[in-house]
Coordinates of C-alpha atoms in Angstrom, one line a residue:
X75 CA 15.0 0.5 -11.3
X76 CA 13.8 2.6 -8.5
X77 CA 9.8 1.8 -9.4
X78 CA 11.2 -2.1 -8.9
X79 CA 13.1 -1.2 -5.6
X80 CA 9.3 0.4 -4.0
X81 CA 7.2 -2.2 -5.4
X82 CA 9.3 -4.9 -3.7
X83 CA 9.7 -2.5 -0.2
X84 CA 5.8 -2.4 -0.6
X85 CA 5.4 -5.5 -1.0
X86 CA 7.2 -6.7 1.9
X87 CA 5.8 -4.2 4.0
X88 CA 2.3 -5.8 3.2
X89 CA 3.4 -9.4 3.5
X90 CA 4.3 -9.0 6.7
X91 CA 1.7 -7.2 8.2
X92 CA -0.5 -9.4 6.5
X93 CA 1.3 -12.2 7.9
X94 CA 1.3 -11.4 11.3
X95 CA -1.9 -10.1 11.4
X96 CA -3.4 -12.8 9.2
X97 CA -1.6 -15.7 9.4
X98 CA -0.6 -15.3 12.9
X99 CA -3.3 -14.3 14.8
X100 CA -6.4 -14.8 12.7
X101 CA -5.4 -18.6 11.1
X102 CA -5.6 -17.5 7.6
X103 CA -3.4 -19.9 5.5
X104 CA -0.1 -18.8 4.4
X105 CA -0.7 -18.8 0.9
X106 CA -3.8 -17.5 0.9
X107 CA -2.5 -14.6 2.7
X108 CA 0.5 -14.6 0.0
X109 CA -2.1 -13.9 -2.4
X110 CA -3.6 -11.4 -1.1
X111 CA -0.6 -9.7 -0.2
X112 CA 0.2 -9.8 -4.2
X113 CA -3.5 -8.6 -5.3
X114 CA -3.2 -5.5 -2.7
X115 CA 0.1 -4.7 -3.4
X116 CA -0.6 -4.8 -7.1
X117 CA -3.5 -2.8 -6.6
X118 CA -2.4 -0.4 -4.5
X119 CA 0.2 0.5 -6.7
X120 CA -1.7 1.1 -9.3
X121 CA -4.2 2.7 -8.0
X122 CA -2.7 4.8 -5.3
X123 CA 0.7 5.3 -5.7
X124 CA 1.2 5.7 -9.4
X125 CA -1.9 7.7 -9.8
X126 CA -1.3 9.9 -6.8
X127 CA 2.2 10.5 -6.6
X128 CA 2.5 11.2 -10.8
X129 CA 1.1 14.2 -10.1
X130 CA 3.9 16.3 -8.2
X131 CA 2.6 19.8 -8.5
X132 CA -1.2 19.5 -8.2
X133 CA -1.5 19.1 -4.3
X134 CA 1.3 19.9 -1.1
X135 CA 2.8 16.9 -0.4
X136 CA 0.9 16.7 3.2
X137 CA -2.5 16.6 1.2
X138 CA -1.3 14.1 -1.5
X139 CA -0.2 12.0 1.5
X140 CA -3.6 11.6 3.4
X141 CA -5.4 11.2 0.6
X142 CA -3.3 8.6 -0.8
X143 CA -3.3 6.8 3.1
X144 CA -7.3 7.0 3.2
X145 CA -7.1 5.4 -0.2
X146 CA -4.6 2.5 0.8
X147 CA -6.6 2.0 3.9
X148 CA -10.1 1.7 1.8
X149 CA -8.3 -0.6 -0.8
X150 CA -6.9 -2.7 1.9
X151 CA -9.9 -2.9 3.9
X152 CA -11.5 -4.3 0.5
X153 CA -9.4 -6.4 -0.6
X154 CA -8.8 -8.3 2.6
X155 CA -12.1 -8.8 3.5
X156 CA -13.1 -9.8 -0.1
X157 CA -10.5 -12.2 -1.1
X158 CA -10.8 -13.8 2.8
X159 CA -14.3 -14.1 1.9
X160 CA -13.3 -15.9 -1.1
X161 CA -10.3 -17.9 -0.3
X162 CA -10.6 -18.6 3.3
X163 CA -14.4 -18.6 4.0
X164 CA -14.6 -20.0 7.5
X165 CA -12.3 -17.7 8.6
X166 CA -13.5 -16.2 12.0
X167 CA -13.7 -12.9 13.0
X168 CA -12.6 -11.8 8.8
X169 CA -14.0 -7.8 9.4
X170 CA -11.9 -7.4 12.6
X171 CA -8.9 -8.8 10.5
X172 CA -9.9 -6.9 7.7
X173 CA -9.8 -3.9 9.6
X174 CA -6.6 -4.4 12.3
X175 CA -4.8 -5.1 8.6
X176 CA -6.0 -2.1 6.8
X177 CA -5.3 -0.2 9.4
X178 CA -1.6 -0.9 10.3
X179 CA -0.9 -1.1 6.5
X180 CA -2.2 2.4 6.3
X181 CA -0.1 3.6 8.8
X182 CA 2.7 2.1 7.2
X183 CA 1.6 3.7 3.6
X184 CA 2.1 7.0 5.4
X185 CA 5.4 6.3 5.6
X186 CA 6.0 4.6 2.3
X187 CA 4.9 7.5 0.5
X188 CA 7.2 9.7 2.1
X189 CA 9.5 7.0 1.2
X190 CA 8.2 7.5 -2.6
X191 CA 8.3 11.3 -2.3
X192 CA 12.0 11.5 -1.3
X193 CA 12.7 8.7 -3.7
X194 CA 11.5 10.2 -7.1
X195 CA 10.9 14.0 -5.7
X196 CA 14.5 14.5 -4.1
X197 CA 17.4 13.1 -6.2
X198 CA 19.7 15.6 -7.1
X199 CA 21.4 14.0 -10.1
X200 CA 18.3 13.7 -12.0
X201 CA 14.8 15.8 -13.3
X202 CA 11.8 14.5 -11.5
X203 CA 10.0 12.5 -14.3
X204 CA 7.2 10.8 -12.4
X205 CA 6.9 7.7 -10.5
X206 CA 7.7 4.7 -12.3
X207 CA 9.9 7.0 -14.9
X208 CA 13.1 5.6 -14.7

């Protein structure tokens, strides 16, 4: 239950930086920008937060974190500027969106996995069993 209740946290987080920064100032449609927001959040699950924060003893939780941010801000950065290429191709000014996106969701990240840390790291009642082991 508690993977469910981040992916949906994480997802909003990205839908509405990606709507702000998208939709709002750089046109993109809303759907399109729905999309994406899916894709990267699917993504960066996978590829960050399960992957990164599985691992609870093989880095401090300081050096897990900035390596998992410089990962979400990659992966966004990517993902933005190649699905904008692809769905909204007349899109001006996609690398300065790409980037203003990937940046602010980044930030937020940082704070998201502390979010995951004290989620799946701190819970008294229970043995920590991994992210995504409920």
């Amino acid at each position: 239950m508690e993977h469910a209740k981040a992916l949906v946290v994480k997802f909003i987080m990205v839908a509405v930086v990606l709507g702000i920064i998208l939709s709002a100032i750089f046109n993109m449609p809303f759907g399109d920008m729905i999309a994406t927001s899916v894709v990267l959040t699917i993504l960066a699950n996978v590829l960050g937060d399960l992957m990164i924060f599985k691992r609870e003893n093989e880095r401090e939780d300081t050096q897990r974190n900035i390596m998992a941010t410089v990962a979400d801000f990659v992966l966004a950065y990517l993902v933005v500027w190649l699905m904008g290429r692809s769905l909204a191709p007349n899109m001006d000014n996609l690398l300065w969106a790409a980037l203003a996106s990937s940046i602010v969701i980044a930030a937020g990240e940082w704070f998201f996995h502390k979010y995951l840390h004290h989620l799946f790291h701190h819970t008294p009642d229970r043995e920590y069993t991994g992210y995504g082991g409920d």
